[in-house]
Coordinates of C-alpha atoms and ligand atoms in Angstrom, one line a residue:
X716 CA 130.1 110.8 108.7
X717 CA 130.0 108.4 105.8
X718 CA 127.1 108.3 103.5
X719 CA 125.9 105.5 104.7
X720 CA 122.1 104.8 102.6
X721 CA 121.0 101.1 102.3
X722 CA 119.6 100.3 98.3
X723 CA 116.7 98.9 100.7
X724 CA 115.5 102.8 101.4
X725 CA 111.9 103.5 100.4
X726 CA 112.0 107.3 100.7
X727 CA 110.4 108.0 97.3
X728 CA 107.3 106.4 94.8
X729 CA 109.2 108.1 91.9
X730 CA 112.1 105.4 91.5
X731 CA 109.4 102.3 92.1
X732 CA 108.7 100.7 89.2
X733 CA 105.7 98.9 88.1
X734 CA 106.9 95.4 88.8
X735 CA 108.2 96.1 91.9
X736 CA 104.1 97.0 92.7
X737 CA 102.8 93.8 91.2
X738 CA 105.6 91.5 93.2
X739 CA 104.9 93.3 96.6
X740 CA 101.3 92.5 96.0
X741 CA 101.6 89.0 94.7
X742 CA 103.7 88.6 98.1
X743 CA 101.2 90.7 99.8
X744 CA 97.8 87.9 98.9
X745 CA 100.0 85.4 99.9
X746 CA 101.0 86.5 103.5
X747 CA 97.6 87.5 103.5
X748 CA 96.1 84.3 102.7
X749 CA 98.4 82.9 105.5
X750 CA 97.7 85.2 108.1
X751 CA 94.0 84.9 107.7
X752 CA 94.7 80.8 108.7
X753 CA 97.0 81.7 111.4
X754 CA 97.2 84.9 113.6
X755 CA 101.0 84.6 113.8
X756 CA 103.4 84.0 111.0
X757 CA 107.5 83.5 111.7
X758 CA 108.7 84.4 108.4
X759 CA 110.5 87.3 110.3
X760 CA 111.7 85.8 113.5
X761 CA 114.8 87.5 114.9
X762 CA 114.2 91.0 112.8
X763 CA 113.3 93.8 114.4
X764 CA 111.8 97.0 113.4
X765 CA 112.4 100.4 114.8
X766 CA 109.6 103.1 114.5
X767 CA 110.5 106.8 114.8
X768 CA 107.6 109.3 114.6
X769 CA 107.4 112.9 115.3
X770 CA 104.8 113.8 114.1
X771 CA 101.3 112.1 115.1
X772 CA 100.1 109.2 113.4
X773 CA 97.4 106.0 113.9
X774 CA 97.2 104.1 111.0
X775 CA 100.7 103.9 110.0
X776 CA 102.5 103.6 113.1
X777 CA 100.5 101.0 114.0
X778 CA 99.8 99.2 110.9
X779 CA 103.7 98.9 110.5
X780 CA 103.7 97.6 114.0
X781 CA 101.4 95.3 113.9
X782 CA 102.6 93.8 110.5
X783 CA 105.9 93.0 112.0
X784 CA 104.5 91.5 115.1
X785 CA 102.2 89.3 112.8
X786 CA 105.1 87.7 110.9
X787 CA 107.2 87.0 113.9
X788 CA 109.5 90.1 114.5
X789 CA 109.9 92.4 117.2
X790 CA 109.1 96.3 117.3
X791 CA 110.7 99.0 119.4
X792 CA 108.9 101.9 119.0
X793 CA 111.4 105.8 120.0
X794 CA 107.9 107.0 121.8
X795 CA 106.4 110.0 121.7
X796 CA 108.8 112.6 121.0
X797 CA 107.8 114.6 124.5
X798 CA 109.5 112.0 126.1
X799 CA 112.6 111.6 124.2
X800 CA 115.9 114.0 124.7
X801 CA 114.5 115.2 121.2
X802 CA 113.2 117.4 124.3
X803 CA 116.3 118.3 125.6
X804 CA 117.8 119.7 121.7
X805 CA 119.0 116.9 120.7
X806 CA 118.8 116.8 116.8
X807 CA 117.1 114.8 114.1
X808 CA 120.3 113.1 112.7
X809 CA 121.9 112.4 116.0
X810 CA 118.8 110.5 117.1
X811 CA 118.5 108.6 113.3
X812 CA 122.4 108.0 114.7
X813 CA 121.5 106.5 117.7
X814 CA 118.4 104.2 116.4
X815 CA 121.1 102.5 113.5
X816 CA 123.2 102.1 115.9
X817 CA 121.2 100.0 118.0
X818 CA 121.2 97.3 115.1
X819 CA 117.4 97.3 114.5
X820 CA 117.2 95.5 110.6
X821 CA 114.4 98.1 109.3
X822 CA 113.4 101.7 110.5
X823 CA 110.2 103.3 109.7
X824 CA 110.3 107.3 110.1
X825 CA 107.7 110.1 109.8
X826 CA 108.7 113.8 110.6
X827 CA 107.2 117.4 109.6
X828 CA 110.2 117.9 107.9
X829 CA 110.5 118.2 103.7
X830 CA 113.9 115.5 103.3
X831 CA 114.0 114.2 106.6
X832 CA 113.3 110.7 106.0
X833 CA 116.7 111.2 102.7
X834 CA 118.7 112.6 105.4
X835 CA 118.0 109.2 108.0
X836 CA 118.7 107.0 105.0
X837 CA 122.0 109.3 104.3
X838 CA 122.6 108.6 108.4
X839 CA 121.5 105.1 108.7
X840 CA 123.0 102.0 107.8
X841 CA 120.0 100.0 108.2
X842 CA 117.3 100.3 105.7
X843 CA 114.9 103.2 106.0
X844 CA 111.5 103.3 105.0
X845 CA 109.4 107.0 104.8
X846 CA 106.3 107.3 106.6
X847 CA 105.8 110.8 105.4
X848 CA 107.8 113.7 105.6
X849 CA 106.1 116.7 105.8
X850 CA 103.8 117.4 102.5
X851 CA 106.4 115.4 100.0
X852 CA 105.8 111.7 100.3
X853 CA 104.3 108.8 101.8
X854 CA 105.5 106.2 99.8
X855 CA 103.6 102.9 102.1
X856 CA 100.6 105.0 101.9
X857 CA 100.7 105.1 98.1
X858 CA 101.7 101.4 97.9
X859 CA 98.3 100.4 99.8
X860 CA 96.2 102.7 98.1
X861 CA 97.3 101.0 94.7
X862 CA 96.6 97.8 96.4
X863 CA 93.4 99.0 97.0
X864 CA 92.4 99.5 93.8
X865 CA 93.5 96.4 92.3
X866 CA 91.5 94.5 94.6
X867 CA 88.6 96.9 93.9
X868 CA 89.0 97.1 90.3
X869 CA 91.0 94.0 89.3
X870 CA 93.2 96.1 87.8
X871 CA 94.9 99.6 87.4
X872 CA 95.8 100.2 84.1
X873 CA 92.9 102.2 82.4
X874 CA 92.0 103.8 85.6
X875 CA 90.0 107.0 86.4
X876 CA 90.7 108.6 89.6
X877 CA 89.8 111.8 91.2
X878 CA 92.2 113.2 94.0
X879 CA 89.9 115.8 95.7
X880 CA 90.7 118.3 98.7
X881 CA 94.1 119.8 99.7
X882 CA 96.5 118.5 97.6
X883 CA 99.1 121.2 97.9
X884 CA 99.5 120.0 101.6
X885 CA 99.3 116.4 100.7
X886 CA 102.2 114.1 100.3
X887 CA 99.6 111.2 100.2
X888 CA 98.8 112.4 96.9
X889 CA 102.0 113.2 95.5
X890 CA 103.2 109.4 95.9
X891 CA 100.1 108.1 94.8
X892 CA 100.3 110.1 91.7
X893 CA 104.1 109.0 90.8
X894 CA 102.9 105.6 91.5
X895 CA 100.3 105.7 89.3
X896 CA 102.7 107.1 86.7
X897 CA 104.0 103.8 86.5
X898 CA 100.5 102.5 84.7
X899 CA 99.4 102.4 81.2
X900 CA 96.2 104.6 80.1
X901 CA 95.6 105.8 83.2
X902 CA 93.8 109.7 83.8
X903 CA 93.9 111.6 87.3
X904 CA 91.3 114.6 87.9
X905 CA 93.0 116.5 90.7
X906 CA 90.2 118.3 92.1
X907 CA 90.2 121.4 95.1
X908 CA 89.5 125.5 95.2
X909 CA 92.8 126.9 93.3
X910 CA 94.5 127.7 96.5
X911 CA 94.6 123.9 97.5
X912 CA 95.6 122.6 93.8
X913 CA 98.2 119.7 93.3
X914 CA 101.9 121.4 93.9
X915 CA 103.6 122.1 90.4
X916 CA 106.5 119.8 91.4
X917 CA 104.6 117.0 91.2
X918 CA 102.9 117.4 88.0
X919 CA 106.0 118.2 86.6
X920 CA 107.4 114.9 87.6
X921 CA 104.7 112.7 85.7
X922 CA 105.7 110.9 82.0
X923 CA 102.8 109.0 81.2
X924 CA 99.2 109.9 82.8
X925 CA 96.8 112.2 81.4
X926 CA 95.6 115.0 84.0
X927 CA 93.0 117.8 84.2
X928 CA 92.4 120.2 87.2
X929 CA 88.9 120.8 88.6
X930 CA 87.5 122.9 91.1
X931 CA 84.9 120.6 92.1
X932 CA 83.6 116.9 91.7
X933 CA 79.9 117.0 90.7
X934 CA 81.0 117.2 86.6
X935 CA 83.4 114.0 86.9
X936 CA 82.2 111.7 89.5
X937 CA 80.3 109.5 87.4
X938 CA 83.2 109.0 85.0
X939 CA 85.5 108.0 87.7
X940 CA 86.8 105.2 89.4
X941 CA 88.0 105.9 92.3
X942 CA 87.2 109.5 94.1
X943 CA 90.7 109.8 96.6
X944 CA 89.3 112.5 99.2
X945 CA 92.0 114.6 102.0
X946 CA 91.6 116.3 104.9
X947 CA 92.3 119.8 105.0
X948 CA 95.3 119.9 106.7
X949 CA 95.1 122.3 109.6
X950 CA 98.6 121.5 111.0
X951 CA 100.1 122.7 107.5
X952 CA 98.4 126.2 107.3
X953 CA 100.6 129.0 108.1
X954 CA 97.6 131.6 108.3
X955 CA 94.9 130.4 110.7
X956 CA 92.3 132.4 108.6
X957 CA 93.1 130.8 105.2
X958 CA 92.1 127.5 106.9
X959 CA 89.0 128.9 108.3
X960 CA 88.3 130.6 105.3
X961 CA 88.8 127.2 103.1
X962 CA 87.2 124.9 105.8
X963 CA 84.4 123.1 104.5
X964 CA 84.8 124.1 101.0
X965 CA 84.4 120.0 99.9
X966 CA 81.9 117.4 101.7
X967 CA 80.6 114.6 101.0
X968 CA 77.3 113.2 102.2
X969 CA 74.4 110.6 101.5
X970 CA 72.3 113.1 100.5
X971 CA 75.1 115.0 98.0
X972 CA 75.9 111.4 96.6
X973 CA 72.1 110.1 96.1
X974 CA 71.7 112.3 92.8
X975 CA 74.0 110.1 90.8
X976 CA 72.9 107.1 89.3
X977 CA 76.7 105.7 89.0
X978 CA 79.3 106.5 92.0
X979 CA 83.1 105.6 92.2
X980 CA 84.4 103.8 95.0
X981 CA 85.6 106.5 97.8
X982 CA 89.0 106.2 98.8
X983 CA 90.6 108.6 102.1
X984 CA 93.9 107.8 103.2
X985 CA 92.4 109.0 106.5
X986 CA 92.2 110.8 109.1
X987 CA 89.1 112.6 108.1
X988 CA 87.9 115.6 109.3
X989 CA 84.9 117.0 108.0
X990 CA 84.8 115.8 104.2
X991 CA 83.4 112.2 104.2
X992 CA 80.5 112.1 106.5
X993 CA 80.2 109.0 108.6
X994 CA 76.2 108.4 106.7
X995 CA 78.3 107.6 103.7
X996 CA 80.2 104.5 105.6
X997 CA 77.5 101.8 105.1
X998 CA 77.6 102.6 101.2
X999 CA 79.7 99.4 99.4
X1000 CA 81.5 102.2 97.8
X1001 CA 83.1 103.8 100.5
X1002 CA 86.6 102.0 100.6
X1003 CA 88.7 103.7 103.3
X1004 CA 88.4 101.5 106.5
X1005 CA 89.4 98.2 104.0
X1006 CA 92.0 100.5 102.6
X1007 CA 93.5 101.4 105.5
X1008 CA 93.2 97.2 106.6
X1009 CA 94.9 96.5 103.9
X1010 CA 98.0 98.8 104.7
X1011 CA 98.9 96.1 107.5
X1012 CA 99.1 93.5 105.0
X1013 CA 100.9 95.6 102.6
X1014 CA 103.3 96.4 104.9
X1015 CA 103.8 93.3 106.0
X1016 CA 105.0 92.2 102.6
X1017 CA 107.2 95.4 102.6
X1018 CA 108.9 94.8 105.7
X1019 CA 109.5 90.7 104.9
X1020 CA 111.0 92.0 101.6
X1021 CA 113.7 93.1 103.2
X1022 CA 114.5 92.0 106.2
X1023 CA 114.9 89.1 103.6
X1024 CA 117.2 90.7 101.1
Ligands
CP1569 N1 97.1 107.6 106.4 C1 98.0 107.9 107.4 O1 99.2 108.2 107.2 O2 97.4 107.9 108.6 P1 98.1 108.2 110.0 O3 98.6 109.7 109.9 O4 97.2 107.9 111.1 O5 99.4 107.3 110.1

Protein backbone atom coordinates (compact mmCIF):
# COMPACT_ATOMS: atom_id res chain seq x y z
CA UNK A 1 0.00 0.00 0.00
CA UNK A 2 1.24 3.53 -0.59
CA UNK A 3 2.24 5.71 2.23
CA UNK A 4 -0.39 7.63 1.99
CA UNK A 5 -0.16 10.47 5.33
CA UNK A 6 -1.87 13.82 4.80
CA UNK A 7 0.66 17.04 6.14
CA UNK A 8 -2.88 17.79 7.97
CA UNK A 9 -2.05 14.66 10.54
CA UNK A 10 -2.03 15.75 14.19
CA UNK A 11 -0.57 12.55 15.67
CA UNK A 12 2.07 14.28 17.86
CA UNK A 13 2.52 17.80 20.22
CA UNK A 14 6.26 17.49 19.51
CA UNK A 15 6.29 18.96 15.80
CA UNK A 16 3.61 21.85 16.90
CA UNK A 17 5.06 24.95 17.21
CA UNK A 18 4.23 27.77 19.26
CA UNK A 19 2.48 29.80 16.65
CA UNK A 20 0.62 27.22 15.45
CA UNK A 21 -1.00 27.31 19.41
CA UNK A 22 -1.56 31.06 19.42
CA UNK A 23 -3.42 30.95 15.70
CA UNK A 24 -5.64 27.97 16.67
CA UNK A 25 -6.61 29.97 19.69
CA UNK A 26 -7.04 33.33 18.04
CA UNK A 27 -9.39 31.23 15.62
CA UNK A 28 -10.65 29.35 18.56
CA UNK A 29 -12.23 33.05 20.49
CA UNK A 30 -13.50 33.92 17.42
CA UNK A 31 -15.68 30.76 16.57
CA UNK A 32 -16.32 31.01 20.05
CA UNK A 33 -17.55 34.41 20.10
CA UNK A 34 -19.78 33.30 17.15
CA UNK A 35 -21.12 30.33 18.48
CA UNK A 36 -22.09 31.90 21.66
CA UNK A 37 -24.63 34.34 19.27
CA UNK A 38 -25.69 31.53 17.28
CA UNK A 39 -26.07 27.78 18.13
CA UNK A 40 -25.18 26.74 14.56
CA UNK A 41 -22.38 27.99 12.44
CA UNK A 42 -21.83 26.81 8.46
CA UNK A 43 -18.31 27.49 8.20
CA UNK A 44 -18.00 23.63 7.55
CA UNK A 45 -21.01 22.78 5.53
CA UNK A 46 -20.42 19.70 3.22
CA UNK A 47 -17.29 18.26 5.49
CA UNK A 48 -17.68 15.42 7.30
CA UNK A 49 -15.92 13.92 10.11
CA UNK A 50 -15.35 10.34 10.88
CA UNK A 51 -14.78 9.15 14.50
CA UNK A 52 -13.06 5.89 15.27
CA UNK A 53 -12.71 4.82 18.94
CA UNK A 54 -11.75 1.65 20.51
CA UNK A 55 -11.13 2.44 23.37
CA UNK A 56 -13.88 4.28 25.71
CA UNK A 57 -14.15 7.81 25.81
CA UNK A 58 -16.83 10.85 26.78
CA UNK A 59 -15.30 14.04 26.49
CA UNK A 60 -13.42 13.63 23.44
CA UNK A 61 -15.61 11.65 21.31
CA UNK A 62 -18.13 13.81 21.91
CA UNK A 63 -16.63 17.15 22.08
CA UNK A 64 -15.18 16.40 18.57
CA UNK A 65 -18.67 15.58 17.62
CA UNK A 66 -20.31 18.15 18.70
CA UNK A 67 -17.83 20.75 17.35
CA UNK A 68 -18.39 19.57 13.90
CA UNK A 69 -22.12 19.56 14.22
CA UNK A 70 -21.89 23.22 15.54
CA UNK A 71 -20.06 24.64 12.52
CA UNK A 72 -22.23 22.87 9.99
CA UNK A 73 -20.64 19.45 9.21
CA UNK A 74 -21.72 16.05 9.49
CA UNK A 75 -20.36 13.19 11.82
CA UNK A 76 -20.32 9.43 11.26
CA UNK A 77 -19.32 7.92 14.14
CA UNK A 78 -17.65 3.57 13.46
CA UNK A 79 -19.72 2.73 16.86
CA UNK A 80 -18.74 0.86 19.54
CA UNK A 81 -16.19 -1.58 18.49
CA UNK A 82 -18.53 -4.73 19.87
CA UNK A 83 -20.57 -4.00 17.03
CA UNK A 84 -18.09 -3.62 14.30
CA UNK A 85 -16.46 -6.80 12.35
CA UNK A 86 -13.36 -5.43 14.43
CA UNK A 87 -15.48 -8.43 16.20
CA UNK A 88 -15.21 -10.77 13.66
CA UNK A 89 -10.85 -10.23 13.30
CA UNK A 90 -10.83 -7.87 11.18
CA UNK A 91 -7.65 -5.59 11.77
CA UNK A 92 -6.86 -2.14 12.81
CA UNK A 93 -5.41 -1.00 9.35
CA UNK A 94 -8.04 -2.69 7.24
CA UNK A 95 -10.77 -0.84 9.07
CA UNK A 96 -8.50 2.82 9.02
CA UNK A 97 -8.69 1.36 5.02
CA UNK A 98 -12.21 1.19 4.94
CA UNK A 99 -13.11 4.62 6.85
CA UNK A 100 -10.62 6.69 4.00
CA UNK A 101 -12.12 5.08 1.77
CA UNK A 102 -15.44 6.27 2.36
CA UNK A 103 -14.22 9.94 1.57
CA UNK A 104 -14.96 11.43 5.10
CA UNK A 105 -12.53 15.02 4.96
CA UNK A 106 -11.18 14.47 8.72
CA UNK A 107 -10.87 11.25 11.03
CA UNK A 108 -10.49 11.43 14.57
CA UNK A 109 -8.96 8.05 16.16
CA UNK A 110 -8.30 6.76 19.69
CA UNK A 111 -7.02 3.10 20.26
CA UNK A 112 -5.01 1.30 23.31
CA UNK A 113 -2.43 0.86 20.97
CA UNK A 114 1.26 2.77 21.29
CA UNK A 115 1.53 4.11 17.18
CA UNK A 116 -1.80 3.33 16.19
CA UNK A 117 -3.05 6.61 15.38
CA UNK A 118 0.95 7.02 12.90
CA UNK A 119 -0.05 3.78 11.43
CA UNK A 120 -3.95 5.33 10.33
CA UNK A 121 -2.23 8.43 9.11
CA UNK A 122 0.49 6.03 7.13
CA UNK A 123 -3.10 4.19 5.89
CA UNK A 124 -5.27 7.09 5.30
CA UNK A 125 -5.45 9.59 2.81
CA UNK A 126 -7.61 11.91 4.62
CA UNK A 127 -6.20 13.80 7.44
CA UNK A 128 -5.96 12.04 10.77
CA UNK A 129 -6.11 13.52 13.95
CA UNK A 130 -4.99 11.32 17.45
CA UNK A 131 -7.27 11.07 20.19
CA UNK A 132 -4.94 9.12 22.22
CA UNK A 133 -3.12 6.15 21.63
CA UNK A 134 -2.53 4.14 24.39
CA UNK A 135 -0.13 6.06 27.19
CA UNK A 136 1.86 8.15 24.25
CA UNK A 137 -0.25 11.13 23.13
CA UNK A 138 -3.23 13.04 23.13
CA UNK A 139 -2.35 15.90 21.19
CA UNK A 140 -6.37 17.76 21.26
CA UNK A 141 -6.22 17.15 24.87
CA UNK A 142 -2.92 19.05 25.28
CA UNK A 143 -4.07 21.79 22.79
CA UNK A 144 -7.24 22.56 25.25
CA UNK A 145 -5.41 22.34 28.30
CA UNK A 146 -3.03 25.16 26.91
CA UNK A 147 -6.08 26.99 26.10
CA UNK A 148 -7.02 26.69 29.42
CA UNK A 149 -4.49 28.32 30.88
CA UNK A 150 -4.24 31.16 28.74
CA UNK A 151 -7.62 32.11 29.45
CA UNK A 152 -6.89 31.40 33.18
CA UNK A 153 -3.66 33.06 33.25
CA UNK A 154 -3.59 35.48 30.31
CA UNK A 155 -0.69 33.92 29.37
CA UNK A 156 1.72 30.90 29.32
CA UNK A 157 5.06 31.88 29.16
CA UNK A 158 6.47 32.12 32.85
CA UNK A 159 4.24 29.39 33.97
CA UNK A 160 4.31 27.08 37.01
CA UNK A 161 2.59 23.90 36.68
CA UNK A 162 2.38 20.74 38.69
CA UNK A 163 1.40 17.45 36.73
CA UNK A 164 0.48 15.20 39.72
CA UNK A 165 -0.68 11.37 39.68
CA UNK A 166 0.24 8.56 37.16
CA UNK A 167 2.15 9.97 34.70
CA UNK A 168 3.88 6.92 33.53
CA UNK A 169 0.42 5.77 32.16
CA UNK A 170 -0.49 9.17 30.97
CA UNK A 171 -0.32 10.30 27.42
CA UNK A 172 -2.30 13.48 28.51
CA UNK A 173 0.68 14.54 30.17
CA UNK A 174 3.27 13.69 27.80
CA UNK A 175 1.60 16.13 25.05
CA UNK A 176 0.98 18.65 27.45
CA UNK A 177 4.51 18.68 28.43
CA UNK A 178 6.01 18.89 24.63
CA UNK A 179 3.47 21.56 24.18
CA UNK A 180 4.60 23.45 26.86
CA UNK A 181 8.14 23.04 25.55
CA UNK A 182 7.22 25.29 23.10
CA UNK A 183 7.05 28.34 25.86
CA UNK A 184 9.54 30.66 27.22
CA UNK A 185 10.44 30.48 31.15
CA UNK A 186 8.24 28.07 31.81
CA UNK A 187 8.88 25.16 34.97
CA UNK A 188 6.88 21.76 35.28
CA UNK A 189 6.90 19.88 38.88
CA UNK A 190 5.94 16.33 37.81
CA UNK A 191 4.65 15.00 40.98
CA UNK A 192 3.57 11.01 41.92
CA UNK A 193 5.12 7.89 44.28
CA UNK A 194 8.36 6.82 42.03
CA UNK A 195 6.59 3.99 40.48
CA UNK A 196 4.07 6.44 38.74
CA UNK A 197 6.91 9.10 37.68
CA UNK A 198 6.87 10.87 34.22
CA UNK A 199 8.28 8.10 31.51
CA UNK A 200 12.00 8.94 30.66
CA UNK A 201 11.05 9.25 26.98
CA UNK A 202 9.39 12.25 27.55
CA UNK A 203 11.69 14.14 29.60
CA UNK A 204 14.23 13.34 27.28
CA UNK A 205 12.34 14.96 24.49
CA UNK A 206 12.08 18.55 26.24
CA UNK A 207 14.72 21.62 25.03
CA UNK A 208 13.58 24.40 26.95
CA UNK A 209 11.54 23.97 30.32
CA UNK A 210 13.00 23.55 33.61
CA UNK A 211 11.72 20.32 35.56
CA UNK A 212 11.95 18.76 39.10
CA UNK A 213 10.28 15.50 40.31
CA UNK A 214 8.36 15.34 43.54
CA UNK A 215 6.72 12.74 45.43
CA UNK A 216 3.99 14.82 46.67
CA UNK A 217 2.30 18.30 46.30
CA UNK A 218 2.07 19.95 49.80
CA UNK A 219 5.85 21.62 49.40
CA UNK A 220 5.01 23.26 45.83
CA UNK A 221 1.37 23.99 45.66
CA UNK A 222 1.52 27.48 46.67
CA UNK A 223 4.28 28.27 44.12
CA UNK A 224 2.26 26.97 41.31
CA UNK A 225 -0.01 27.86 38.78
CA UNK A 226 -1.73 25.30 37.67
CA UNK A 227 -1.91 21.78 39.70
CA UNK A 228 -2.79 19.20 36.41
CA UNK A 229 -4.15 16.04 38.49
CA UNK A 230 -4.67 12.14 36.62
CA UNK A 231 -6.46 9.37 37.38
CA UNK A 232 -4.77 6.34 38.23
CA UNK A 233 -5.19 4.37 35.36
CA UNK A 234 -6.63 1.06 36.21
CA UNK A 235 -7.05 -0.13 32.52
CA UNK A 236 -3.12 0.28 32.13
CA UNK A 237 -1.94 -1.78 35.18
CA UNK A 238 -0.69 -5.13 34.28
CA UNK A 239 -0.54 -6.38 38.04
CA UNK A 240 -4.00 -5.83 39.70
CA UNK A 241 -2.12 -5.57 43.08
CA UNK A 242 0.24 -2.70 42.05
CA UNK A 243 -2.91 -0.74 41.40
CA UNK A 244 -4.54 -1.61 44.62
CA UNK A 245 -1.47 -1.16 46.29
CA UNK A 246 -1.01 2.55 44.71
CA UNK A 247 -4.78 3.38 44.83
CA UNK A 248 -5.38 6.33 46.75
CA UNK A 249 -1.86 7.33 47.22
CA UNK A 250 -2.89 11.31 46.01
CA UNK A 251 -6.36 13.10 46.96
CA UNK A 252 -7.40 16.08 47.03
CA UNK A 253 -10.10 17.51 49.23
CA UNK A 254 -11.60 20.77 50.84
CA UNK A 255 -10.33 20.04 53.86
CA UNK A 256 -6.48 19.02 52.44
CA UNK A 257 -6.64 22.38 50.37
CA UNK A 258 -7.99 24.80 53.36
CA UNK A 259 -4.37 24.98 54.96
CA UNK A 260 -3.00 27.04 52.16
CA UNK A 261 -3.38 30.57 52.08
CA UNK A 262 -2.62 30.65 48.14
CA UNK A 263 -3.97 27.62 45.78
CA UNK A 264 -3.34 27.14 42.00
CA UNK A 265 -6.01 26.67 39.77
CA UNK A 266 -6.80 22.63 39.43
CA UNK A 267 -6.75 21.33 36.21
CA UNK A 268 -7.95 17.23 35.33
CA UNK A 269 -8.16 16.27 31.95
CA UNK A 270 -10.86 13.96 33.42
CA UNK A 271 -12.25 11.28 34.03
CA UNK A 272 -11.63 11.33 37.71
CA UNK A 273 -11.69 8.62 39.96
CA UNK A 274 -10.86 9.20 43.37
CA UNK A 275 -8.27 12.13 43.38
CA UNK A 276 -10.32 15.41 43.14
CA UNK A 277 -13.19 15.12 45.45
CA UNK A 278 -16.48 16.53 44.18
CA UNK A 279 -16.39 19.22 47.67
CA UNK A 280 -13.59 20.83 45.86
CA UNK A 281 -15.94 21.73 42.57
CA UNK A 282 -17.57 24.87 43.94
CA UNK A 283 -13.91 26.38 44.58
CA UNK A 284 -13.17 29.16 41.61
CA UNK A 285 -10.00 27.29 41.32
CA UNK A 286 -11.07 24.12 40.29
CA UNK A 287 -10.81 24.38 36.33
CA UNK A 288 -11.70 21.03 34.89
CA UNK A 289 -15.47 21.16 33.84
CA UNK A 290 -14.52 24.75 31.81
CA UNK A 291 -11.48 22.87 30.64
CA UNK A 292 -12.99 20.18 29.31
CA UNK A 293 -16.01 23.03 27.70
CA UNK A 294 -13.45 24.52 26.25
CA UNK A 295 -12.12 21.27 24.27
CA UNK A 296 -15.41 21.75 22.05
CA UNK A 297 -14.43 25.02 21.05
CA UNK A 298 -10.94 24.12 20.53
CA UNK A 299 -11.74 21.49 18.43
CA UNK A 300 -13.89 23.16 16.63
CA UNK A 301 -11.13 25.54 15.49
CA UNK A 302 -9.01 22.38 14.77
CA UNK A 303 -11.31 20.66 12.74
CA UNK A 304 -12.35 24.10 10.55
CA UNK A 305 -8.53 24.43 10.11
CA UNK A 306 -8.49 21.90 7.95
CA UNK A 307 -11.29 20.91 6.33
CA UNK A 308 -10.27 24.51 5.14
CA UNK A 309 -6.74 23.88 3.99
N1 LIG B 1 -9.88 13.70 28.62
C1 LIG B 1 -10.31 12.68 27.86
O1 LIG B 1 -9.62 12.22 26.93
O2 LIG B 1 -11.53 12.22 28.22
P1 LIG B 1 -12.30 11.01 27.52
O3 LIG B 1 -11.47 9.77 27.76
O4 LIG B 1 -13.65 10.95 28.17
O5 LIG B 1 -12.38 11.31 26.05
Amino acid sequence: MPHATSTDDIISTLNLKRKFYESLFKETNTLRKKLERKSMLDVCADSVLATVFMEPSTRTRLSFQFAMTKIGGRVIDFGPVEATSTAKGETFEDSMRMVDGYSPDVIVVRSKVVGAAQVAADICSTPVINAGDGTNEHPTQAMLDLYTMQKARGKIDGVKVGLMGDLSHSRTTSSLSYALDQFNDVTVYYIAPAELQIRPNVVASLKHIQIEKKENYESIISNLDFLYVTRLQKERFTDPAEYDRLKGSYQLDKSSLSKYQRLPFIMHPLPRVDELNPDIDGLPVAKYFEQAKNGMYVRAALLKRIVSE
